[in-house]
Amino acid sequence: MNKQSMKPNAAPNEYVASLAGWQQGQVCALRRAVLEAADLIETVKWGHLVCHSYGPVLLIRAEGHRVLLGFWRGHRLRHLESRLRAGGKYEMATIELEDGIALDRTIVLALVAEAVAR
């Protein structure tokens, strides 16, 4: 998937459909868990999935050889998942997933629930 190939107003389902292989499977699994964990508004923004609850909460982005799960206030969630790496603005922290490396669903549920509560 090429970020430049995404239409500016693409729907989340279009984003997922534009992916292939393990990345599509990983994004689908993350998306299911994220949307189950909290009542979020899902959009495609900046070429990837962004979930909002009174402002942006998290992103799911497939790129090259990885899938990123990022949280706007992710620094505050590091006690739940040590793989969260700080970077960017707004206390952003991301988890990098590669082929064959999954993130436990219960961890995703806990991260999202706490991210929304903050």
CSV table of C-alpha atoms in Angstrom, one decimal:
chain,number,residue,atom,x,y,z
A,1,MET,CA,0.0,0.0,0.0
A,2,ASN,CA,1.3,3.4,-0.9
A,3,LYS,CA,0.3,6.3,1.3
A,4,GLN,CA,0.1,8.5,-1.8
A,5,SER,CA,-2.4,6.1,-3.5
A,6,MET,CA,-5.0,6.7,-0.7
A,7,LYS,CA,-7.8,9.1,-1.7
A,8,PRO,CA,-8.0,12.0,0.7
A,9,ASN,CA,-11.6,11.0,1.8
A,10,ALA,CA,-11.2,7.3,1.6
A,11,ALA,CA,-13.3,5.2,4.0
A,12,PRO,CA,-11.7,2.9,6.5
A,13,ASN,CA,-12.9,-0.2,4.6
A,14,GLU,CA,-11.1,1.1,1.5
A,15,TYR,CA,-7.9,1.5,3.5
A,16,VAL,CA,-8.0,-2.1,4.7
A,17,ALA,CA,-9.0,-3.4,1.2
A,18,SER,CA,-5.9,-1.6,-0.2
A,19,LEU,CA,-3.6,-3.8,1.9
A,20,ALA,CA,-2.5,-7.4,1.2
A,21,GLY,CA,-1.1,-10.4,3.0
A,22,TRP,CA,-0.1,-10.4,6.6
A,23,GLN,CA,-0.5,-6.6,6.9
A,24,GLN,CA,-4.2,-6.8,5.9
A,25,GLY,CA,-4.7,-9.5,8.5
A,26,GLN,CA,-2.8,-7.6,11.2
A,27,VAL,CA,-4.7,-4.4,10.5
A,28,CYS,CA,-8.1,-6.2,10.5
A,29,ALA,CA,-7.3,-7.9,13.9
A,30,LEU,CA,-6.1,-4.6,15.4
A,31,ARG,CA,-9.1,-2.7,14.0
A,32,ARG,CA,-11.6,-5.3,15.4
A,33,ALA,CA,-10.1,-5.2,18.9
A,34,VAL,CA,-9.8,-1.3,18.9
A,35,LEU,CA,-13.5,-0.9,17.9
A,36,GLU,CA,-14.6,-3.5,20.4
A,37,ALA,CA,-12.7,-1.8,23.2
A,38,ALA,CA,-14.3,1.6,22.9
A,39,ASP,CA,-16.9,3.7,21.1
A,40,LEU,CA,-14.6,5.4,18.6
A,41,ILE,CA,-15.1,7.3,15.4
A,42,GLU,CA,-12.9,5.8,12.7
A,43,THR,CA,-11.5,7.8,9.7
A,44,VAL,CA,-8.7,7.7,7.2
A,45,LYS,CA,-6.5,10.7,7.9
A,46,TRP,CA,-2.9,11.3,6.8
A,47,GLY,CA,-3.0,8.1,4.7
A,48,HIS,CA,-3.9,5.7,7.6
A,49,LEU,CA,-6.6,4.8,10.0
A,50,VAL,CA,-7.2,7.2,12.9
A,51,CYS,CA,-9.7,6.6,15.7
A,52,HIS,CA,-11.2,9.6,17.6
A,53,SER,CA,-13.0,10.1,20.9
A,54,TYR,CA,-13.1,13.8,21.6
A,55,GLY,CA,-9.9,14.2,19.6
A,56,PRO,CA,-7.5,11.6,18.1
A,57,VAL,CA,-6.8,8.6,20.3
A,58,LEU,CA,-4.9,6.2,18.1
A,59,LEU,CA,-3.7,5.3,14.6
A,60,ILE,CA,-3.2,2.1,12.7
A,61,ARG,CA,-0.7,2.4,9.8
A,62,ALA,CA,0.7,-0.2,7.4
A,63,GLU,CA,3.9,0.8,5.8
A,64,GLY,CA,6.7,-1.1,4.0
A,65,HIS,CA,7.5,-4.1,6.2
A,66,ARG,CA,5.6,-3.1,9.3
A,67,VAL,CA,2.3,-2.2,10.9
A,68,LEU,CA,2.2,0.6,13.5
A,69,LEU,CA,-0.3,0.9,16.3
A,70,GLY,CA,0.2,4.4,17.8
A,71,PHE,CA,-1.4,6.3,20.6
A,72,TRP,CA,-1.5,10.1,20.9
A,73,ARG,CA,-0.9,9.9,24.7
A,74,GLY,CA,1.1,6.7,24.4
A,75,HIS,CA,3.7,7.7,26.9
A,76,ARG,CA,1.1,7.3,29.6
A,77,LEU,CA,0.4,3.7,28.5
A,78,ARG,CA,3.9,2.3,28.7
A,79,HIS,CA,3.1,0.5,32.0
A,80,LEU,CA,0.7,-1.7,30.0
A,81,GLU,CA,3.0,-2.5,27.1
A,82,SER,CA,6.8,-2.1,27.2
A,83,ARG,CA,7.0,-2.2,23.3
A,84,LEU,CA,5.5,1.3,23.1
A,85,ARG,CA,8.2,3.6,21.8
A,86,ALA,CA,8.1,7.3,22.3
A,87,GLY,CA,8.3,9.7,19.3
A,88,GLY,CA,6.6,12.7,17.7
A,89,LYS,CA,4.3,15.2,19.2
A,90,TYR,CA,1.4,14.9,21.7
A,91,GLU,CA,3.2,12.2,23.8
A,92,MET,CA,2.9,9.9,20.9
A,93,ALA,CA,4.1,6.3,21.3
A,94,THR,CA,3.9,3.4,18.9
A,95,ILE,CA,4.2,-0.3,18.7
A,96,GLU,CA,5.9,-1.7,15.6
A,97,LEU,CA,4.6,-5.1,14.4
A,98,GLU,CA,6.2,-7.1,11.7
A,99,ASP,CA,5.2,-10.3,9.9
A,100,GLY,CA,4.9,-13.1,12.5
A,101,ILE,CA,4.9,-10.7,15.4
A,102,ALA,CA,1.4,-10.1,16.9
A,103,LEU,CA,0.1,-8.1,19.7
A,104,ASP,CA,-2.1,-9.9,22.2
A,105,ARG,CA,-5.7,-8.9,21.8
A,106,THR,CA,-6.2,-8.4,25.6
A,107,ILE,CA,-3.3,-5.9,25.5
A,108,VAL,CA,-4.9,-4.0,22.7
A,109,LEU,CA,-8.2,-3.9,24.6
A,110,ALA,CA,-6.5,-2.6,27.7
A,111,LEU,CA,-4.4,0.0,25.8
A,112,VAL,CA,-7.5,1.4,24.0
A,113,ALA,CA,-9.7,1.4,27.1
A,114,GLU,CA,-7.1,3.4,29.0
A,115,ALA,CA,-6.2,5.7,26.1
A,116,VAL,CA,-9.9,6.7,25.8
A,117,ALA,CA,-10.2,7.2,29.5
A,118,ARG,CA,-7.3,9.7,29.5
